[in-house]
Tab-separated table of C-alpha atoms and ligand atoms in Angstrom:
chain	number	residue	atom	x	y	z
A	257	UNK	CA	-16.720	-64.369	113.332
A	258	UNK	CA	-15.038	-60.956	113.228
A	259	UNK	CA	-12.372	-60.354	110.445
A	260	UNK	CA	-10.200	-57.222	110.010
A	261	UNK	CA	-8.928	-57.251	106.320
A	262	UNK	CA	-6.929	-54.909	105.476
A	263	UNK	CA	-6.620	-53.744	101.918
A	264	UNK	CA	-10.190	-55.086	101.889
A	265	UNK	CA	-11.258	-51.841	99.271
A	266	UNK	CA	-8.932	-53.221	97.351
A	267	UNK	CA	-9.263	-55.552	93.980
A	268	UNK	CA	-9.390	-59.450	95.506
A	269	UNK	CA	-10.319	-57.758	99.020
A	270	UNK	CA	-13.943	-56.099	98.312
A	271	UNK	CA	-14.664	-59.320	96.723
A	272	UNK	CA	-13.810	-60.882	99.603
A	273	UNK	CA	-15.533	-58.605	101.700
A	274	UNK	CA	-18.866	-59.518	100.302
A	275	UNK	CA	-17.889	-62.782	100.299
A	276	UNK	CA	-17.060	-62.592	104.370
A	277	UNK	CA	-20.449	-60.662	105.031
A	278	UNK	CA	-22.906	-62.784	102.398
A	279	UNK	CA	-21.785	-65.677	104.638
A	280	UNK	CA	-22.779	-64.149	107.591
A	281	UNK	CA	-19.789	-63.205	108.894
A	282	UNK	CA	-18.196	-58.995	110.227
A	283	UNK	CA	-16.444	-57.201	108.970
A	284	UNK	CA	-13.791	-54.523	109.599
A	285	UNK	CA	-11.519	-52.773	106.407
A	286	UNK	CA	-8.296	-50.912	107.487
A	287	UNK	CA	-7.159	-49.538	103.887
A	288	UNK	CA	-4.881	-46.463	102.530
A	289	UNK	CA	-7.272	-46.388	99.361
A	290	UNK	CA	-3.800	-45.559	98.116
A	291	UNK	CA	-4.476	-47.737	94.907
A	292	UNK	CA	-8.141	-47.650	95.599
A	293	UNK	CA	-11.755	-46.130	96.381
A	294	UNK	CA	-14.403	-46.034	99.151
A	295	UNK	CA	-16.967	-46.369	96.732
A	296	UNK	CA	-15.939	-50.339	96.627
A	297	UNK	CA	-16.765	-51.010	100.093
A	298	UNK	CA	-20.211	-49.200	99.425
A	299	UNK	CA	-21.493	-51.203	96.754
A	300	UNK	CA	-20.118	-54.095	98.726
A	301	UNK	CA	-22.464	-53.200	101.438
A	302	UNK	CA	-25.132	-52.746	99.264
A	303	UNK	CA	-24.904	-56.295	97.429
A	304	UNK	CA	-24.391	-57.773	99.988
A	305	UNK	CA	-27.257	-56.046	102.698
A	306	UNK	CA	-25.078	-55.402	104.830
A	307	UNK	CA	-22.749	-53.020	106.359
A	308	UNK	CA	-18.998	-53.100	107.736
A	309	UNK	CA	-16.847	-50.777	109.737
A	310	UNK	CA	-13.806	-49.309	107.289
A	311	UNK	CA	-11.127	-46.832	109.279
A	312	UNK	CA	-9.033	-45.156	106.321
A	313	UNK	CA	-5.754	-45.256	107.164
A	314	UNK	CA	-2.144	-46.959	106.888
A	315	UNK	CA	-0.963	-50.166	108.607
A	316	UNK	CA	2.120	-49.042	109.183
A	317	UNK	CA	0.539	-46.876	111.823
A	318	UNK	CA	0.809	-49.149	114.693
A	319	UNK	CA	-1.567	-46.346	116.829
A	320	UNK	CA	-4.484	-47.007	114.462
A	321	UNK	CA	-4.280	-50.879	114.538
A	322	UNK	CA	-4.294	-51.166	118.093
A	323	UNK	CA	-7.702	-48.534	118.105
A	324	UNK	CA	-8.794	-50.684	115.780
A	325	UNK	CA	-8.610	-53.996	116.950
A	326	UNK	CA	-9.726	-52.957	120.660
A	327	UNK	CA	-12.458	-51.226	119.575
A	328	UNK	CA	-16.060	-53.016	119.983
A	329	UNK	CA	-16.695	-56.297	119.291
A	330	UNK	CA	-12.931	-58.310	119.314
A	331	UNK	CA	-11.370	-60.050	116.563
A	332	UNK	CA	-11.287	-63.434	115.880
A	333	UNK	CA	-8.968	-63.109	112.530
A	334	UNK	CA	-7.105	-61.178	109.953
A	335	UNK	CA	-6.897	-61.303	106.524
A	336	UNK	CA	-3.738	-58.578	104.986
A	337	UNK	CA	-4.066	-57.740	101.668
A	338	UNK	CA	-2.754	-53.996	101.972
A	339	UNK	CA	-0.003	-53.697	100.039
A	340	UNK	CA	1.449	-52.851	96.292
A	341	UNK	CA	1.499	-54.758	93.426
A	342	UNK	CA	2.859	-53.466	90.423
A	343	UNK	CA	5.686	-55.582	89.687
A	344	UNK	CA	7.044	-52.931	87.263
A	345	UNK	CA	6.940	-50.060	89.991
A	346	UNK	CA	8.816	-52.181	92.776
A	347	UNK	CA	12.072	-52.140	90.616
A	348	UNK	CA	12.058	-48.707	90.194
A	349	UNK	CA	11.231	-48.230	93.276
A	350	UNK	CA	11.778	-51.259	95.767
A	351	UNK	CA	12.104	-48.990	98.815
A	352	UNK	CA	8.565	-48.408	98.720
A	353	UNK	CA	7.940	-51.385	97.911
A	354	UNK	CA	9.794	-53.417	100.840
A	355	UNK	CA	8.431	-50.692	103.470
A	356	UNK	CA	4.707	-51.174	102.295
A	357	UNK	CA	4.973	-54.643	101.656
A	358	UNK	CA	7.637	-56.207	104.396
A	359	UNK	CA	7.078	-53.234	107.393
A	360	UNK	CA	3.040	-53.352	106.339
A	361	UNK	CA	3.202	-56.507	107.359
A	362	UNK	CA	5.380	-56.420	110.692
A	363	UNK	CA	3.226	-54.070	111.526
A	364	UNK	CA	0.666	-55.847	111.044
A	365	UNK	CA	1.646	-59.168	113.329
A	366	UNK	CA	2.809	-57.227	116.246
A	367	UNK	CA	-0.237	-55.405	116.079
A	368	UNK	CA	-2.037	-59.021	116.212
A	369	UNK	CA	0.536	-60.170	118.628
A	370	UNK	CA	-0.657	-57.205	121.249
A	371	UNK	CA	-4.309	-58.024	120.661
A	372	UNK	CA	-3.282	-61.930	121.060
A	373	UNK	CA	-5.095	-62.424	117.829
A	374	UNK	CA	-3.212	-65.396	116.111
A	375	UNK	CA	-5.233	-65.888	113.034
A	376	UNK	CA	-3.802	-64.789	109.509
A	377	UNK	CA	-4.330	-64.874	106.368
A	378	UNK	CA	-1.688	-63.506	103.786
A	379	UNK	CA	-1.603	-62.498	100.223
A	380	UNK	CA	1.281	-63.983	98.906
A	381	UNK	CA	2.085	-64.364	94.729
A	382	UNK	CA	2.734	-66.893	92.553
A	383	UNK	CA	5.723	-64.867	91.623
A	384	UNK	CA	7.287	-66.285	94.810
A	385	UNK	CA	8.485	-69.537	92.595
A	386	UNK	CA	10.430	-67.321	89.900
A	387	UNK	CA	11.346	-68.570	86.088
A	388	UNK	CA	10.161	-72.475	87.169
A	389	UNK	CA	12.547	-75.247	85.715
A	390	UNK	CA	9.595	-76.987	83.147
A	391	UNK	CA	10.088	-80.459	85.491
A	392	UNK	CA	8.295	-77.947	88.470
A	393	UNK	CA	5.480	-77.426	86.521
A	394	UNK	CA	2.521	-77.546	87.486
A	395	UNK	CA	4.014	-75.888	90.385
A	396	UNK	CA	3.666	-77.775	93.666
A	397	UNK	CA	3.938	-75.563	96.913
A	398	UNK	CA	7.062	-77.794	97.250
A	399	UNK	CA	8.359	-76.507	94.620
A	400	UNK	CA	12.135	-74.520	95.101
A	401	UNK	CA	10.929	-70.777	95.891
A	402	UNK	CA	12.352	-67.188	96.704
A	403	UNK	CA	14.718	-67.112	93.611
A	404	UNK	CA	12.396	-64.513	92.860
A	405	UNK	CA	12.906	-61.619	89.692
A	406	UNK	CA	11.516	-58.533	91.087
A	407	UNK	CA	11.401	-56.635	94.523
A	408	UNK	CA	8.034	-56.899	94.571
A	409	UNK	CA	8.394	-60.713	94.257
A	410	UNK	CA	11.154	-61.161	97.244
A	411	UNK	CA	9.102	-58.873	99.323
A	412	UNK	CA	6.279	-61.455	99.066
A	413	UNK	CA	8.890	-64.034	99.728
A	414	UNK	CA	10.396	-62.245	102.869
A	415	UNK	CA	6.935	-61.999	104.925
A	416	UNK	CA	6.456	-65.472	104.284
A	417	UNK	CA	9.726	-66.591	105.740
A	418	UNK	CA	9.118	-63.989	108.956
A	419	UNK	CA	5.325	-66.124	109.157
A	420	UNK	CA	7.532	-69.519	108.998
A	421	UNK	CA	9.745	-68.613	111.734
A	422	UNK	CA	7.029	-66.683	113.884
A	423	UNK	CA	4.906	-70.037	113.891
A	424	UNK	CA	8.060	-71.610	114.804
A	425	UNK	CA	8.764	-69.685	118.100
A	426	UNK	CA	4.893	-69.123	118.680
A	427	UNK	CA	3.344	-72.590	117.567
A	428	UNK	CA	0.163	-71.881	118.604
A	429	UNK	CA	-0.674	-69.327	115.769
A	430	UNK	CA	-2.603	-70.090	112.430
A	431	UNK	CA	-1.205	-68.793	109.716
A	432	UNK	CA	-2.234	-69.455	105.942
A	433	UNK	CA	0.234	-68.092	103.040
A	434	UNK	CA	-1.942	-68.118	99.724
A	435	UNK	CA	0.214	-67.805	96.656
A	436	UNK	CA	-2.299	-66.437	93.957
A	437	UNK	CA	-2.568	-67.131	90.379
A	438	UNK	CA	-3.468	-64.561	88.617
A	439	UNK	CA	-6.419	-63.303	89.530
A	440	UNK	CA	-9.221	-61.834	87.154
A	441	UNK	CA	-13.124	-61.171	86.599
A	442	UNK	CA	-15.564	-59.306	88.716
A	443	UNK	CA	-18.989	-60.067	90.675
A	444	UNK	CA	-21.466	-61.171	88.121
A	445	UNK	CA	-23.588	-58.292	89.498
A	446	UNK	CA	-21.024	-56.220	87.471
A	447	UNK	CA	-20.926	-53.238	90.530
A	448	UNK	CA	-17.659	-54.449	91.655
A	449	UNK	CA	-13.891	-55.301	89.701
A	450	UNK	CA	-10.600	-54.672	89.164
A	451	UNK	CA	-10.149	-50.521	88.775
A	452	UNK	CA	-6.695	-49.227	87.395
A	453	UNK	CA	-5.049	-46.570	87.482
A	454	UNK	CA	-3.631	-45.226	84.819
A	455	UNK	CA	-2.796	-47.826	81.921
A	456	UNK	CA	-2.978	-51.473	82.683
A	457	UNK	CA	-0.124	-53.506	83.334
A	458	UNK	CA	-2.325	-56.974	83.454
A	459	UNK	CA	-3.846	-58.609	80.616
A	460	UNK	CA	-7.398	-58.975	81.128
A	461	UNK	CA	-8.073	-55.423	81.992
A	462	UNK	CA	-6.227	-53.839	79.004
A	463	UNK	CA	-8.043	-56.449	76.836
A	464	UNK	CA	-11.053	-54.647	78.461
A	465	UNK	CA	-10.167	-51.308	77.571
A	466	UNK	CA	-9.495	-52.316	74.241
A	467	UNK	CA	-12.672	-54.186	73.875
A	468	UNK	CA	-14.522	-50.764	74.927
A	469	UNK	CA	-12.830	-48.956	72.710
A	470	UNK	CA	-10.562	-46.624	75.183
A	471	UNK	CA	-6.858	-48.563	73.693
A	472	UNK	CA	-5.748	-49.320	70.127
A	473	UNK	CA	-4.458	-52.967	69.956
A	474	UNK	CA	-2.749	-55.071	72.378
A	475	UNK	CA	0.623	-55.637	72.649
A	476	UNK	CA	1.057	-59.295	72.805
A	477	UNK	CA	4.792	-59.806	74.474
A	478	UNK	CA	6.299	-62.507	72.821
A	479	UNK	CA	5.049	-65.337	70.375
A	480	UNK	CA	8.214	-67.294	70.700
A	481	UNK	CA	8.070	-69.369	73.769
A	482	UNK	CA	8.285	-72.810	75.029
A	483	UNK	CA	4.523	-72.865	75.017
A	484	UNK	CA	1.414	-74.316	72.355
A	485	UNK	CA	1.156	-71.028	70.654
A	486	UNK	CA	4.382	-69.316	71.318
A	487	UNK	CA	2.699	-66.754	73.596
A	488	UNK	CA	3.470	-66.844	77.737
A	489	UNK	CA	0.988	-69.164	80.021
A	490	UNK	CA	-0.699	-68.448	82.788
A	491	UNK	CA	-3.292	-70.188	85.206
A	492	UNK	CA	-6.352	-67.676	85.365
A	493	UNK	CA	-8.288	-67.689	88.174
A	494	UNK	CA	-11.593	-65.696	88.835
A	495	UNK	CA	-11.388	-62.931	91.511
A	496	UNK	CA	-14.649	-64.860	93.429
A	497	UNK	CA	-13.539	-68.428	93.705
A	498	UNK	CA	-10.370	-66.663	94.948
A	499	UNK	CA	-13.019	-65.439	97.352
A	500	UNK	CA	-14.377	-67.906	98.452
A	501	UNK	CA	-10.637	-69.513	98.788
A	502	UNK	CA	-10.540	-66.957	101.743
A	503	UNK	CA	-13.453	-68.499	103.477
A	504	UNK	CA	-12.698	-71.541	102.998
A	505	UNK	CA	-9.003	-71.175	104.692
A	506	UNK	CA	-10.357	-69.314	107.510
A	507	UNK	CA	-12.887	-72.234	108.436
A	508	UNK	CA	-10.169	-74.730	107.616
A	509	UNK	CA	-7.304	-72.600	110.244
A	510	UNK	CA	-10.742	-72.107	112.630
A	511	UNK	CA	-10.214	-76.263	112.833
A	512	UNK	CA	-6.877	-76.309	114.247
A	513	UNK	CA	-6.868	-75.434	117.458
A	514	UNK	CA	-3.254	-76.674	117.682
A	515	UNK	CA	-1.847	-74.095	115.117
A	516	UNK	CA	-0.583	-74.283	111.815
A	517	UNK	CA	1.217	-73.202	108.861
A	518	UNK	CA	0.179	-73.564	105.518
A	519	UNK	CA	1.604	-72.592	102.335
A	520	UNK	CA	-0.955	-73.314	99.184
A	521	UNK	CA	-1.701	-71.838	95.916
A	522	UNK	CA	-4.732	-70.734	94.470
A	523	UNK	CA	-5.310	-71.069	90.774
A	524	UNK	CA	-7.409	-73.536	88.763
A	525	UNK	CA	-4.581	-76.089	87.576
A	526	UNK	CA	-4.884	-75.034	83.721
A	527	UNK	CA	-3.026	-72.936	82.646
A	528	UNK	CA	-4.434	-70.197	79.277
A	529	UNK	CA	-1.868	-68.085	76.768
A	530	UNK	CA	-2.485	-64.475	75.317
A	531	UNK	CA	-4.400	-66.461	72.869
A	532	UNK	CA	-6.462	-68.235	74.252
A	533	UNK	CA	-7.530	-65.329	76.608
A	534	UNK	CA	-7.773	-62.911	73.386
A	535	UNK	CA	-9.827	-65.335	71.846
A	536	UNK	CA	-11.655	-65.649	74.948
A	537	UNK	CA	-12.381	-62.294	75.725
A	538	UNK	CA	-13.244	-61.603	72.022
A	539	UNK	CA	-16.152	-64.383	72.084
A	540	UNK	CA	-17.357	-62.784	75.330
A	541	UNK	CA	-17.895	-59.406	74.210
A	542	UNK	CA	-18.493	-60.251	70.338
A	543	UNK	CA	-16.213	-58.058	69.117
A	544	UNK	CA	-12.883	-58.645	67.723
A	545	UNK	CA	-9.461	-57.869	69.858
A	546	UNK	CA	-6.660	-56.416	67.639
A	547	UNK	CA	-3.571	-57.516	68.537
A	548	UNK	CA	0.064	-57.085	67.417
A	549	UNK	CA	3.199	-58.981	68.592
A	550	UNK	CA	5.956	-57.166	70.184
A	551	UNK	CA	9.306	-58.113	71.712
A	552	UNK	CA	9.132	-59.835	75.185
A	553	UNK	CA	8.611	-58.123	78.672
A	554	UNK	CA	11.502	-58.553	80.996
A	555	UNK	CA	10.941	-60.431	83.560
A	556	UNK	CA	8.147	-62.168	82.082
A	557	UNK	CA	8.370	-65.940	82.399
A	558	UNK	CA	7.194	-68.722	79.794
A	559	UNK	CA	4.684	-70.867	82.367
A	560	UNK	CA	3.111	-70.289	85.708
A	561	UNK	CA	0.747	-72.680	86.760
A	562	UNK	CA	-0.544	-74.041	89.927
A	563	UNK	CA	-1.390	-78.079	90.739
A	564	UNK	CA	-4.248	-76.600	93.367
A	565	UNK	CA	-4.388	-79.770	94.533
A	566	UNK	CA	-3.055	-78.980	98.051
A	567	UNK	CA	-6.228	-76.333	98.435
A	568	UNK	CA	-8.551	-78.989	97.185
A	569	UNK	CA	-7.939	-81.349	99.086
A	570	UNK	CA	-7.335	-79.386	102.633
A	571	UNK	CA	-10.353	-77.093	101.969
A	572	UNK	CA	-12.496	-78.560	100.176
A	573	UNK	CA	-12.206	-75.998	97.722
A	574	UNK	CA	-12.215	-75.880	94.366
A	575	UNK	CA	-12.331	-72.712	91.794
A	576	UNK	CA	-15.472	-73.169	89.196
A	577	UNK	CA	-15.279	-70.246	87.007
A	578	UNK	CA	-14.148	-70.601	83.463
A	579	UNK	CA	-12.567	-68.825	81.386
A	580	UNK	CA	-14.815	-67.496	79.695
A	581	UNK	CA	-16.792	-66.434	82.836
A	582	UNK	CA	-14.014	-64.766	84.213
A	583	UNK	CA	-13.399	-62.841	80.451
A	584	UNK	CA	-17.452	-61.946	80.597
A	585	UNK	CA	-17.882	-60.681	84.241
A	586	UNK	CA	-14.748	-58.452	83.487
A	587	UNK	CA	-16.293	-57.308	80.537
A	588	UNK	CA	-20.059	-56.980	82.117
A	589	UNK	CA	-17.667	-54.530	84.621
A	590	UNK	CA	-15.424	-52.865	82.215
A	591	UNK	CA	-18.855	-51.962	80.132
A	592	UNK	CA	-20.831	-50.516	83.318
A	593	UNK	CA	-17.624	-48.877	84.137
A	594	UNK	CA	-15.694	-47.686	81.901
A	595	UNK	CA	-13.695	-45.354	84.475
A	596	UNK	CA	-13.731	-47.753	87.393
A	597	UNK	CA	-15.163	-46.116	90.422
A	598	UNK	CA	-14.837	-42.911	88.538
A	599	UNK	CA	-17.470	-43.628	86.233
B	46	LIG	P1	-5.406	-53.746	95.115
B	46	LIG	O1	-4.314	-52.661	94.559
B	46	LIG	O2	-6.349	-53.819	94.092
B	46	LIG	O3	-5.521	-53.621	96.597
B	46	LIG	C1	-4.622	-53.263	97.560
B	46	LIG	C2	-5.401	-52.709	98.804
B	46	LIG	O4	-4.697	-52.479	99.812
B	46	LIG	C3	-5.853	-51.534	98.337
B	46	LIG	O5	-7.185	-50.594	98.575
B	46	LIG	C4	-5.026	-50.703	98.893
B	46	LIG	O6	-5.264	-49.503	99.013
B	46	LIG	C5	-4.411	-50.846	99.583
B	46	LIG	N1	-3.214	-50.598	100.887
B	46	LIG	C6	-2.714	-50.763	100.137
B	46	LIG	N2	-1.191	-50.340	100.397
B	46	LIG	C7	-1.639	-50.010	102.086
B	46	LIG	C8	-1.462	-49.864	103.419
B	46	LIG	N3	-0.003	-49.262	103.598
B	46	LIG	N4	-1.753	-49.613	104.853
B	46	LIG	C9	-3.501	-49.948	104.259
B	46	LIG	N5	-4.251	-49.904	103.033
B	46	LIG	C10	-2.671	-50.094	102.245
B	46	LIG	O7	-4.054	-55.306	95.131
B	46	LIG	P2	-5.162	-56.592	94.922
B	46	LIG	O8	-5.033	-56.935	93.684
B	46	LIG	O9	-6.187	-56.380	95.403
B	46	LIG	O10	-4.644	-57.153	95.926
B	46	LIG	C11	-4.233	-58.021	97.248
B	46	LIG	C12	-2.941	-58.381	97.730
B	46	LIG	O11	-3.159	-59.802	97.061
B	46	LIG	C13	-1.870	-57.786	97.733
B	46	LIG	O12	-1.290	-58.059	99.269
B	46	LIG	C14	-1.377	-58.555	96.382
B	46	LIG	O13	-0.001	-57.935	96.467
B	46	LIG	C15	-1.543	-59.610	96.323
B	46	LIG	N6	-1.675	-60.413	95.351
B	46	LIG	C16	-2.726	-59.931	94.146
B	46	LIG	C17	-2.498	-60.465	92.974
B	46	LIG	C18	-3.073	-59.568	91.236
B	46	LIG	O14	-2.827	-60.275	90.328
B	46	LIG	N7	-3.913	-58.966	92.139
B	46	LIG	C19	-1.343	-61.759	93.036
B	46	LIG	C20	-1.123	-62.004	93.665
B	46	LIG	C21	-1.079	-61.082	94.190
B	47	LIG	C1	-0.102	-62.391	81.863
B	47	LIG	C2	0.222	-62.330	80.547
B	47	LIG	C3	2.475	-61.038	80.271
B	47	LIG	C4	0.184	-57.540	79.217
B	47	LIG	C5	1.088	-60.290	87.040
B	47	LIG	C6	2.507	-59.787	88.687
B	47	LIG	C7	2.045	-61.152	89.379
B	47	LIG	C8	0.439	-60.758	89.572
B	47	LIG	C9	-0.318	-61.098	88.772
B	47	LIG	C10	0.441	-59.770	91.845
B	47	LIG	C11	2.055	-62.520	80.313
B	47	LIG	C12	1.586	-61.186	79.007
B	47	LIG	C13	0.494	-59.298	79.764
B	47	LIG	C14	-0.423	-57.162	77.698
B	47	LIG	C15	0.672	-59.361	77.240
B	47	LIG	N1	0.131	-60.291	90.832
B	47	LIG	N2	0.989	-59.593	78.534
B	47	LIG	N3	0.499	-58.264	76.830
B	47	LIG	O1	2.751	-60.885	84.616
B	47	LIG	O2	1.533	-63.369	84.939
B	47	LIG	O3	1.265	-61.170	86.687
B	47	LIG	O4	-0.364	-59.938	87.852
B	47	LIG	O5	1.050	-60.264	92.878
B	47	LIG	O6	2.628	-60.547	90.463
B	47	LIG	O7	3.967	-60.501	88.087
B	47	LIG	O8	0.049	-60.694	84.517
B	47	LIG	O9	-1.749	-60.136	83.096
B	47	LIG	O10	1.162	-58.612	83.238
B	47	LIG	O11	0.425	-60.963	82.350
B	47	LIG	O12	1.114	-60.129	75.965
B	47	LIG	O13	-0.435	-56.243	77.530
B	47	LIG	O14	0.013	-61.898	79.461
B	47	LIG	O15	3.561	-61.574	79.013
B	47	LIG	O16	2.414	-64.027	79.852
B	47	LIG	P1	1.839	-61.563	84.941
B	47	LIG	P2	0.036	-60.186	83.075
């Protein structure tokens, strides 16, 4: 099987490329490296002992996509990771986010149509659930969606809606929208991992930099939520579990000759609070993590936690790596690559 991976040099994309190569699949990547480094792909190839074909370019470049689809061995499926993902930035620059995430996805879908490729995995997000009511937790895929809190989340929801309409109009399409919860961790080798530019927005990359002494302390955004310890609860999932979830989804889609539209949560089903993560990371790295409770971060919700039963049942896949493993692997990556791929 030959898979085109858009955004394959990014955090989740690079781990997924490694898993696909190790599973014997052939991989072509298109990435404009706006939030990643070609070095990630060098390391993926070194780790797997296999080569992939990398194209530098933008998914909104229709002519380039046509070239990619026409070149060499036919492409069987597309995993579309390419997109912008910073929630706060999307509030400040909504049109840039809609252009990249919505127009970019339409460009990929239309190029697939021209090339008669109709198997697609789309990277969606738990933020499509907005601020869920407590009776909807843990979240099943049927929980209300679309009352989104940021242009980022709206952009993902718009593409999900577009894909549902496409599958209705052209039922032979095999589409999976995967709603990721909070991906963290890194490949156990410490060779690939998350490479945030500037000050990290997300909790685990920030904690990693505090542990390394690059930053003074973690700001805990609020301890007055209606959660067991008052801090926000999330469903953290190891990035390699997520990568394997993509492999399992490709296998599932391949067995659906009639076409299908699948919408799945990829999470562990276990919630962890901000303080749980700080304590687990501290145990993993063997040093205290200084923190201070500050005001809530605008746009945060108290709890986002998946019911992952459907993915477990349909894909025969389950997240197996613990929060402790996620923290160990993040720390391993961080200590070996303090400046990410620029180290
Ligand atoms: P990332 O930024 O590390 O990777 C995205 C990749 O896409 C980068 O390599 C970037 O250079 C590339 N890219 C962006 N726009 C492009 C364009 N127009 N053309 C070509 N390449 C482009 O992000 P990630 O964490 O790996 O996320 C991958 C996908 O999963 C994104 O769509 C993101 O929205 C989604 N997602 C991420 C998370 C998360 O917390 N990391 C959670 C839910 C969903
Ligand atoms: C986790 C918890 C914060 C940083 C985001 C996106 C989401 C998805 C994953 C793309 C929350 C708290 C954080 C800090 C803190 N990405 N926190 N201090 O906000 O759940 O999800 O990343 O799709 O779309 O919204 O992740 O890691 O930023 O926060 O206290 O310095 O940690 O309040 O409770 P979030 P996060």
